[in-house]
Amino acid sequence: MNPIFLPPPPPFSFILFPPPSPSSVPPPPLYCPPPPHFLPTISTGIHWNKPPPGFVKLNTDASYKYNCQRSSIAGVCRDEDGVWMFGFSSRVQSGSSFEAELMAVREALKLAWDKGLRRVILESDSESVVNRIRNQTIRQPKNQMEKIILECQGYGSRAWSCFIQHTRREGNFAADALTKKLASESFELHVWNHPPESLSLILLADMVGMEVPRHGALDKNQIAQLKVLKRELLARNLHWY
């Protein structure tokens, strides 16, 4: 069982990020990300952080509507350079925001596994969801939520390095934005091989470590700064998403 889901017994200690061995690091990607010296490093306040070399990072989020028990879930997967790999979004039926957040995590784990990713960090801004998946012992699920938790925990026994952790809302801006960008009103899962244009500045803000206000909107100065950088990147045919 992967220690991310169930705490290891004493005297072992839990190590969040084991250093990747050189043989397990995948070959360089086919795209051309911006060189490190080209992008300014802002890194102020709370912001999205790139995963360690050899890992990908999956951010998940959900938006719950109390009046109709209809939610939207979404996830964004990026590589160690912060470049988009894939995303997903869907309508779901859920009885609570907690259940919707759980469903987003389950869908992200399933997609990551099915796509052959084996070094994954998954982040959710629901601390309660992360704690329940990591710590709750369930032998026989009594309800739908416990069933989903058990499914998520089941991925821990598979042959991969998968770590689930909590992030602040400010570090989950891209996934939050994608919950509002559904391909349709149907309940069919949509996988975004390329991100919507509306996410371009958000993804760029994450890549340079720009702090996102907690209310989830970039201010005018941030948008102006990012638009200038976006034009520079496009002029040099450099890709950040």
Coordinates of N, CA, C and O in Angstrom, one line a residue, residues 17 43-52 55-59 78-82 121 123 165-168 170-172 205-210:
F17 N 8.3 13.5 -0.7 CA 8.8 13.4 -2.0 C 10.2 12.7 -2.1 O 11.2 13.3 -1.9
S43 N 7.3 34.7 -7.8 CA 7.2 33.9 -6.6 C 6.9 34.8 -5.3 O 7.7 34.8 -4.4
T44 N 5.8 35.5 -5.3 CA 5.4 36.2 -4.2 C 4.2 35.6 -3.6 O 3.3 35.2 -4.3
G45 N 4.1 35.6 -2.2 CA 2.9 35.0 -1.6 C 2.7 33.6 -1.9 O 3.5 32.8 -2.3
I46 N 1.4 33.2 -1.8 CA 1.0 31.8 -2.1 C 0.7 31.7 -3.6 O 0.0 32.5 -4.2
H47 N 1.2 30.7 -4.2 CA 1.0 30.5 -5.6 C 1.2 29.0 -5.9 O 1.7 28.2 -5.1
W48 N 0.9 28.6 -7.2 CA 1.1 27.3 -7.6 C 2.6 27.0 -7.8 O 3.4 27.8 -8.2
N49 N 3.0 25.8 -7.4 CA 4.4 25.4 -7.5 C 4.6 24.2 -8.4 O 3.8 23.3 -8.4
K50 N 5.7 24.3 -9.2 CA 5.9 23.2 -10.1 C 6.3 21.9 -9.4 O 6.9 22.0 -8.3
P51 N 6.0 20.7 -9.9 CA 6.4 19.5 -9.3 C 7.9 19.3 -9.4 O 8.6 19.9 -10.3
P52 N 8.5 18.4 -8.6 CA 9.9 18.0 -8.8 C 10.2 17.4 -10.1 O 9.3 16.9 -10.8
F55 N 8.3 14.3 -12.1 CA 6.9 14.2 -11.6 C 6.0 15.1 -12.5 O 6.4 16.0 -13.1
V56 N 4.7 14.7 -12.5 CA 3.6 15.7 -13.0 C 2.8 16.1 -11.8 O 2.8 15.4 -10.8
K57 N 2.1 17.2 -11.9 CA 1.2 17.6 -10.9 C -0.2 17.8 -11.4 O -0.5 18.4 -12.5
L58 N -1.1 17.2 -10.7 CA -2.6 17.2 -11.0 C -3.3 18.0 -9.9 O -3.2 17.7 -8.8
N59 N -3.9 19.1 -10.4 CA -4.7 19.9 -9.5 C -6.2 19.6 -9.8 O -6.6 19.6 -10.9
R78 N 0.0 19.2 -15.2 CA 1.1 19.9 -15.8 C 2.4 19.2 -15.5 O 2.5 18.5 -14.4
D79 N 3.4 19.3 -16.3 CA 4.7 18.6 -16.1 C 5.6 19.5 -15.2 O 5.2 20.5 -14.7
E80 N 6.8 19.0 -15.1 CA 7.8 19.7 -14.3 C 8.2 21.1 -14.7 O 8.7 21.9 -13.9
D81 N 7.9 21.4 -16.0 CA 8.1 22.8 -16.5 C 6.9 23.7 -16.3 O 6.9 24.8 -16.7
G82 N 5.8 23.1 -15.8 CA 4.6 23.8 -15.7 C 3.7 23.9 -17.0 O 2.8 24.7 -17.1
I121 N 1.9 13.9 -8.4 CA 1.5 14.6 -7.2 C 0.1 15.2 -7.5 O -0.1 15.9 -8.5
E123 N -3.0 17.5 -6.1 CA -3.4 18.5 -5.1 C -4.9 18.9 -5.2 O -5.4 19.0 -6.2
Q165 N -1.9 15.6 -1.7 CA -1.6 16.6 -0.7 C -2.6 17.8 -0.8 O -3.2 18.0 -1.9
H166 N -2.7 18.6 0.2 CA -3.6 19.8 0.3 C -2.8 21.0 -0.3 O -1.6 21.1 -0.1
T167 N -3.5 21.8 -1.0 CA -3.0 23.1 -1.4 C -4.0 24.2 -1.0 O -5.2 24.0 -0.9
R168 N -3.5 25.4 -0.9 CA -4.4 26.5 -0.6 C -5.1 26.9 -1.9 O -4.7 26.5 -3.0
E170 N -5.3 29.6 -3.4 CA -4.5 30.4 -4.3 C -3.6 29.6 -5.2 O -3.2 30.1 -6.3
G171 N -3.3 28.4 -4.8 CA -2.4 27.5 -5.6 C -3.2 26.6 -6.5 O -2.6 25.7 -7.1
N172 N -4.5 26.8 -6.5 CA -5.4 25.8 -7.3 C -6.3 26.6 -8.3 O -7.3 26.2 -8.7
A205 N 0.6 32.8 -15.2 CA 0.8 33.3 -13.9 C 1.4 32.2 -13.0 O 2.3 32.4 -12.2
D206 N 0.8 31.0 -13.1 CA 1.3 29.9 -12.3 C 2.8 29.6 -12.7 O 3.6 29.3 -11.8
M207 N 3.1 29.6 -14.0 CA 4.4 29.2 -14.4 C 5.5 30.2 -13.8 O 6.6 29.7 -13.5
V208 N 5.2 31.5 -13.7 CA 6.2 32.4 -13.2 C 6.0 32.6 -11.7 O 6.8 33.4 -11.2
G209 N 5.1 31.9 -11.1 CA 5.0 32.0 -9.6 C 4.3 33.3 -9.2 O 4.6 33.8 -8.1
M210 N 3.4 33.7 -9.9 CA 2.7 35.0 -9.5 C 1.6 34.6 -8.5 O 0.8 33.7 -8.7

